Amino acid sequence: MLTLAIDTATSVCAVGLCRDGRILAEYRIDMGMTHSEGLLPQLEQLLSRTKVAKSEIDLLAVSLGPGSFTGLRIGLASVEAMAYSWKKPVCGVNTLKALAYNLPVEGFVLSPVLDAQKGNFYQAIYEWRAGKLIQHQDVKVVDGQQLLENLAVLGTPALLLGECRKLDDAALPGWCKKAPAHLCLPQAASVALLAEAEYDPEAAGDIFGLEPYYIRRSEAEELWEKRQQG
């Protein structure tokens, strides 16, 4: 299976190409460029450099969140447009679960986190066992203290991935560390690998049936509601 993947859930704009678990190519840019500016040029260059024709692609994969409201909408809309135009199936995956695919090693739990604003984080907890990813905790919105408490109860060394820069290194207990910076960033290749593992052609629905996994409402929606109540 040849899978083209997109991840625009964070400030990173990533596109990747995998075939049957093998990473063929990937572009990741985290330079402040808006995804609406950078995504299509990255896709075009990826296909050009790999000499892969659109007709060869078997599956389109996209990171559905949690993450940036705008980024998630751009990624999903782009994949839906390609799926409709190229007549290809789509598989949406959880952004935090895809982050856990960045580091498929055993011996500790993985806690992918993303910035949920206002001192909060989106957190999930996973662990690799015998080549399979086990989920210990579904996505929750937590503060820094709750984040560590959720890990402490497992009694296992932990690694943080994702947007964990706002967590003070000095405040982390000895059993909890941040993964190397190059493994913390979202990777489209991980989105592709997860999609290949989860895609079920028998259960595939309409290409426009996917929804971003927001968890909470956007700040704009919250402000609008407060104004209406006032």
mmCIF file of C-alpha atoms in Angstrom:
data_model
loop_
_atom_site.group_PDB
_atom_site.id
_atom_site.type_symbol
_atom_site.label_atom_id
_atom_site.label_comp_id
_atom_site.label_asym_id
_atom_site.label_seq_id
_atom_site.Cartn_x
_atom_site.Cartn_y
_atom_site.Cartn_z
ATOM 1 C CA MET A 1 0.000 0.000 0.000
ATOM 2 C CA LEU A 2 1.322 3.443 -0.975
ATOM 3 C CA THR A 3 0.156 6.078 1.517
ATOM 4 C CA LEU A 4 0.392 9.863 1.262
ATOM 5 C CA ALA A 5 0.019 11.596 4.635
ATOM 6 C CA ILE A 6 -0.487 15.144 5.891
ATOM 7 C CA ASP A 7 -0.070 16.571 9.398
ATOM 8 C CA THR A 8 -1.006 20.221 9.995
ATOM 9 C CA ALA A 9 -2.267 19.853 13.566
ATOM 10 C CA THR A 10 0.501 22.040 15.034
ATOM 11 C CA SER A 11 2.930 24.706 13.833
ATOM 12 C CA VAL A 12 4.691 21.941 11.903
ATOM 13 C CA CYS A 13 3.575 21.422 8.310
ATOM 14 C CA ALA A 14 4.467 17.854 7.346
ATOM 15 C CA VAL A 15 3.849 15.660 4.321
ATOM 16 C CA GLY A 16 5.088 12.099 3.932
ATOM 17 C CA LEU A 17 4.994 9.077 1.692
ATOM 18 C CA CYS A 18 5.171 5.449 2.892
ATOM 19 C CA ARG A 19 4.823 2.088 1.231
ATOM 20 C CA ASP A 20 3.920 -0.948 3.346
ATOM 21 C CA GLY A 21 5.615 0.373 6.462
ATOM 22 C CA ARG A 22 8.666 1.775 4.696
ATOM 23 C CA ILE A 23 9.172 5.557 4.777
ATOM 24 C CA LEU A 24 9.955 6.777 1.256
ATOM 25 C CA ALA A 25 10.065 10.532 1.792
ATOM 26 C CA GLU A 26 9.023 13.270 4.187
ATOM 27 C CA TYR A 27 9.079 17.065 4.419
ATOM 28 C CA ARG A 28 8.664 18.894 7.721
ATOM 29 C CA ILE A 29 8.729 22.671 8.065
ATOM 30 C CA ASP A 30 8.372 24.591 11.324
ATOM 31 C CA MET A 31 9.347 28.113 10.317
ATOM 32 C CA GLY A 32 6.191 30.109 11.016
ATOM 33 C CA MET A 33 4.837 29.768 7.480
ATOM 34 C CA THR A 34 1.077 29.332 7.452
ATOM 35 C CA HIS A 35 -0.121 25.919 6.327
ATOM 36 C CA SER A 36 -2.261 27.513 3.631
ATOM 37 C CA GLU A 37 0.974 28.846 2.094
ATOM 38 C CA GLY A 38 3.252 25.867 2.548
ATOM 39 C CA LEU A 39 1.203 22.689 2.272
ATOM 40 C CA LEU A 40 0.541 22.472 -1.474
ATOM 41 C CA PRO A 41 4.112 23.403 -2.520
ATOM 42 C CA GLN A 42 5.443 20.722 -0.146
ATOM 43 C CA LEU A 43 3.065 18.138 -1.603
ATOM 44 C CA GLU A 44 4.022 19.018 -5.155
ATOM 45 C CA GLN A 45 7.724 18.788 -4.390
ATOM 46 C CA LEU A 46 7.305 15.493 -2.542
ATOM 47 C CA LEU A 47 5.584 13.852 -5.505
ATOM 48 C CA SER A 48 8.002 15.413 -7.983
ATOM 49 C CA ARG A 49 11.150 14.314 -6.151
ATOM 50 C CA THR A 50 9.872 10.768 -5.566
ATOM 51 C CA LYS A 51 8.478 10.534 -9.115
ATOM 52 C CA VAL A 52 5.244 9.144 -7.703
ATOM 53 C CA ALA A 53 2.154 9.711 -9.826
ATOM 54 C CA LYS A 54 -1.129 10.555 -8.142
ATOM 55 C CA SER A 55 -2.669 7.478 -9.711
ATOM 56 C CA GLU A 56 -0.178 5.248 -7.827
ATOM 57 C CA ILE A 57 -1.318 6.394 -4.389
ATOM 58 C CA ASP A 58 -3.571 3.891 -2.630
ATOM 59 C CA LEU A 59 -4.493 5.801 0.540
ATOM 60 C CA LEU A 60 -4.566 9.371 1.816
ATOM 61 C CA ALA A 61 -3.956 9.879 5.547
ATOM 62 C CA VAL A 62 -4.529 12.957 7.669
ATOM 63 C CA SER A 63 -3.976 13.923 11.290
ATOM 64 C CA LEU A 64 -7.396 14.810 12.776
ATOM 65 C CA GLY A 65 -6.374 16.314 16.118
ATOM 66 C CA PRO A 66 -6.402 17.421 18.754
ATOM 67 C CA GLY A 67 -4.421 20.464 17.743
ATOM 68 C CA SER A 68 -4.714 23.855 16.100
ATOM 69 C CA PHE A 69 -8.289 24.575 14.987
ATOM 70 C CA THR A 70 -7.165 26.318 11.800
ATOM 71 C CA GLY A 71 -4.421 23.815 11.036
ATOM 72 C CA LEU A 72 -6.754 20.836 11.371
ATOM 73 C CA ARG A 73 -9.312 22.404 9.050
ATOM 74 C CA ILE A 74 -6.662 23.130 6.409
ATOM 75 C CA GLY A 75 -5.285 19.593 6.533
ATOM 76 C CA LEU A 76 -8.670 17.888 6.354
ATOM 77 C CA ALA A 77 -10.010 20.152 3.610
ATOM 78 C CA SER A 78 -6.877 19.540 1.523
ATOM 79 C CA VAL A 79 -7.094 15.765 1.892
ATOM 80 C CA GLU A 80 -10.819 15.748 1.094
ATOM 81 C CA ALA A 81 -10.191 17.771 -2.068
ATOM 82 C CA MET A 82 -7.440 15.372 -3.175
ATOM 83 C CA ALA A 83 -9.547 12.314 -2.349
ATOM 84 C CA TYR A 84 -12.452 13.660 -4.380
ATOM 85 C CA SER A 85 -10.271 14.674 -7.320
ATOM 86 C CA TRP A 86 -8.050 11.584 -7.359
ATOM 87 C CA LYS A 87 -10.822 9.153 -6.287
ATOM 88 C CA LYS A 88 -8.817 7.791 -3.358
ATOM 89 C CA PRO A 89 -9.891 6.603 0.123
ATOM 90 C CA VAL A 90 -9.024 8.602 3.241
ATOM 91 C CA CYS A 91 -7.992 7.498 6.729
ATOM 92 C CA GLY A 92 -8.007 10.013 9.580
ATOM 93 C CA VAL A 93 -5.856 9.318 12.643
ATOM 94 C CA ASN A 94 -5.484 10.708 16.152
ATOM 95 C CA THR A 95 -2.646 13.255 16.308
ATOM 96 C CA LEU A 96 -1.391 12.125 19.727
ATOM 97 C CA LYS A 97 -1.430 8.467 18.729
ATOM 98 C CA ALA A 98 0.558 9.337 15.609
ATOM 99 C CA LEU A 99 3.135 11.060 17.833
ATOM 100 C CA ALA A 100 3.568 7.789 19.732
ATOM 101 C CA TYR A 101 4.557 6.211 16.403
ATOM 102 C CA ASN A 102 7.595 8.519 16.370
ATOM 103 C CA LEU A 103 9.212 6.317 19.014
ATOM 104 C CA PRO A 104 8.203 2.641 18.658
ATOM 105 C CA VAL A 105 10.386 1.251 21.461
ATOM 106 C CA GLU A 106 9.560 -0.594 24.667
ATOM 107 C CA GLY A 107 10.564 -0.037 28.300
ATOM 108 C CA PHE A 108 8.626 3.113 29.164
ATOM 109 C CA VAL A 109 5.264 4.755 28.608
ATOM 110 C CA LEU A 110 4.899 7.523 26.022
ATOM 111 C CA SER A 111 2.902 10.639 26.810
ATOM 112 C CA PRO A 112 2.285 12.742 23.703
ATOM 113 C CA VAL A 113 1.111 16.227 24.672
ATOM 114 C CA LEU A 114 -0.047 19.283 22.740
ATOM 115 C CA ASP A 115 -0.598 22.828 23.949
ATOM 116 C CA ALA A 116 -4.283 23.367 24.808
ATOM 117 C CA GLN A 117 -3.673 27.013 25.806
ATOM 118 C CA LYS A 118 -4.222 28.713 29.175
ATOM 119 C CA GLY A 119 -1.677 26.481 30.905
ATOM 120 C CA ASN A 120 -3.381 23.272 29.795
ATOM 121 C CA PHE A 121 -2.308 20.353 27.635
ATOM 122 C CA TYR A 122 -3.938 17.660 25.542
ATOM 123 C CA GLN A 123 -2.521 14.403 26.905
ATOM 124 C CA ALA A 124 -2.768 10.732 26.010
ATOM 125 C CA ILE A 125 -0.680 7.834 27.300
ATOM 126 C CA TYR A 126 0.571 4.844 25.303
ATOM 127 C CA GLU A 127 3.049 1.995 25.588
ATOM 128 C CA TRP A 128 4.656 -0.284 23.009
ATOM 129 C CA ARG A 129 4.439 -3.988 23.834
ATOM 130 C CA ALA A 130 5.594 -6.738 21.493
ATOM 131 C CA GLY A 131 5.380 -4.377 18.532
ATOM 132 C CA LYS A 132 1.854 -3.192 19.325
ATOM 133 C CA LEU A 133 0.781 0.190 20.682
ATOM 134 C CA ILE A 134 -1.266 -0.094 23.893
ATOM 135 C CA GLN A 135 -3.386 2.829 25.094
ATOM 136 C CA HIS A 136 -3.372 3.584 28.821
ATOM 137 C CA GLN A 137 -5.293 6.870 28.656
ATOM 138 C CA ASP A 138 -7.482 8.468 26.020
ATOM 139 C CA VAL A 139 -7.047 12.155 25.228
ATOM 140 C CA LYS A 140 -7.699 14.477 28.176
ATOM 141 C CA VAL A 141 -7.270 18.193 28.784
ATOM 142 C CA VAL A 142 -5.042 18.564 31.862
ATOM 143 C CA ASP A 143 -2.786 21.072 33.596
ATOM 144 C CA GLY A 144 0.900 20.398 34.215
ATOM 145 C CA GLN A 145 0.367 18.815 37.634
ATOM 146 C CA GLN A 146 -2.439 16.528 36.446
ATOM 147 C CA LEU A 147 -0.294 15.517 33.477
ATOM 148 C CA LEU A 148 2.435 14.176 35.782
ATOM 149 C CA GLU A 149 -0.056 12.612 38.204
ATOM 150 C CA ASN A 150 -1.644 10.638 35.342
ATOM 151 C CA LEU A 151 1.782 9.213 34.539
ATOM 152 C CA ALA A 152 2.862 8.611 38.127
ATOM 153 C CA VAL A 153 0.033 6.150 38.843
ATOM 154 C CA LEU A 154 1.403 3.824 36.149
ATOM 155 C CA GLY A 155 4.692 3.389 38.044
ATOM 156 C CA THR A 156 6.714 3.200 34.819
ATOM 157 C CA PRO A 157 9.442 5.470 33.397
ATOM 158 C CA ALA A 158 7.845 7.951 30.995
ATOM 159 C CA LEU A 159 8.840 9.984 27.957
ATOM 160 C CA LEU A 160 7.041 13.149 26.857
ATOM 161 C CA LEU A 161 6.585 13.948 23.166
ATOM 162 C CA GLY A 162 4.936 16.770 21.244
ATOM 163 C CA GLU A 163 4.606 20.332 22.475
ATOM 164 C CA CYS A 164 6.221 19.790 25.869
ATOM 165 C CA ARG A 165 8.473 22.863 25.783
ATOM 166 C CA LYS A 166 6.245 24.674 28.291
ATOM 167 C CA LEU A 167 6.896 21.983 30.896
ATOM 168 C CA ASP A 168 9.807 23.015 33.102
ATOM 169 C CA ASP A 169 12.630 20.456 32.917
ATOM 170 C CA ALA A 170 13.576 21.178 36.525
ATOM 171 C CA ALA A 171 10.048 20.344 37.682
ATOM 172 C CA LEU A 172 10.021 16.908 36.031
ATOM 173 C CA PRO A 173 10.610 13.939 38.364
ATOM 174 C CA GLY A 174 13.521 11.618 37.641
ATOM 175 C CA TRP A 175 11.305 8.972 36.077
ATOM 176 C CA CYS A 176 9.893 11.398 33.465
ATOM 177 C CA LYS A 177 11.942 12.941 30.666
ATOM 178 C CA LYS A 178 11.349 14.689 27.355
ATOM 179 C CA ALA A 179 12.109 12.774 24.181
ATOM 180 C CA PRO A 180 14.866 14.155 21.931
ATOM 181 C CA ALA A 181 13.678 17.298 20.154
ATOM 182 C CA HIS A 182 13.748 15.749 16.666
ATOM 183 C CA LEU A 183 11.400 12.985 17.842
ATOM 184 C CA CYS A 184 8.987 15.348 19.595
ATOM 185 C CA LEU A 185 7.813 17.041 16.414
ATOM 186 C CA PRO A 186 4.806 15.677 14.497
ATOM 187 C CA GLN A 187 5.866 13.515 11.553
ATOM 188 C CA ALA A 188 3.713 12.837 8.514
ATOM 189 C CA ALA A 189 5.476 9.485 8.152
ATOM 190 C CA SER A 190 4.076 8.465 11.544
ATOM 191 C CA VAL A 191 0.604 9.506 10.372
ATOM 192 C CA ALA A 192 1.066 7.299 7.305
ATOM 193 C CA LEU A 193 2.304 4.309 9.333
ATOM 194 C CA LEU A 194 -0.607 4.600 11.777
ATOM 195 C CA ALA A 195 -3.086 4.926 8.917
ATOM 196 C CA GLU A 196 -1.708 1.797 7.265
ATOM 197 C CA ALA A 197 -2.178 -0.050 10.570
ATOM 198 C CA GLU A 198 -5.732 1.216 11.172
ATOM 199 C CA TYR A 199 -7.268 1.508 7.712
ATOM 200 C CA ASP A 200 -10.095 -0.918 7.066
ATOM 201 C CA PRO A 201 -11.402 -0.738 3.486
ATOM 202 C CA GLU A 202 -14.565 -2.587 4.516
ATOM 203 C CA ALA A 203 -15.408 0.096 7.097
ATOM 204 C CA ALA A 204 -14.351 3.113 5.057
ATOM 205 C CA GLY A 205 -17.084 5.723 4.828
ATOM 206 C CA ASP A 206 -17.724 8.804 2.753
ATOM 207 C CA ILE A 207 -14.610 10.923 2.172
ATOM 208 C CA PHE A 208 -16.454 13.956 3.509
ATOM 209 C CA GLY A 209 -17.559 12.157 6.664
ATOM 210 C CA LEU A 210 -14.430 12.846 8.722
ATOM 211 C CA GLU A 211 -14.463 15.490 11.442
ATOM 212 C CA PRO A 212 -11.531 17.164 13.228
ATOM 213 C CA TYR A 213 -11.002 15.969 16.798
ATOM 214 C CA TYR A 214 -11.198 19.316 18.581
ATOM 215 C CA ILE A 215 -11.846 18.123 22.200
ATOM 216 C CA ARG A 216 -12.812 21.650 23.222
ATOM 217 C CA ARG A 217 -14.318 24.681 21.530
ATOM 218 C CA SER A 218 -12.124 27.346 19.978
ATOM 219 C CA GLU A 219 -11.382 30.546 21.881
ATOM 220 C CA ALA A 220 -13.417 32.478 19.310
ATOM 221 C CA GLU A 221 -16.478 30.313 20.051
ATOM 222 C CA GLU A 222 -16.042 30.778 23.802
ATOM 223 C CA LEU A 223 -15.766 34.570 23.420
ATOM 224 C CA TRP A 224 -18.862 34.644 21.191
ATOM 225 C CA GLU A 225 -20.849 32.700 23.800
ATOM 226 C CA LYS A 226 -19.750 35.055 26.591
ATOM 227 C CA ARG A 227 -20.870 38.057 24.543
ATOM 228 C CA GLN A 228 -24.247 36.455 23.889
ATOM 229 C CA GLN A 229 -24.713 35.758 27.587
ATOM 230 C CA GLY A 230 -23.699 39.310 28.495
#
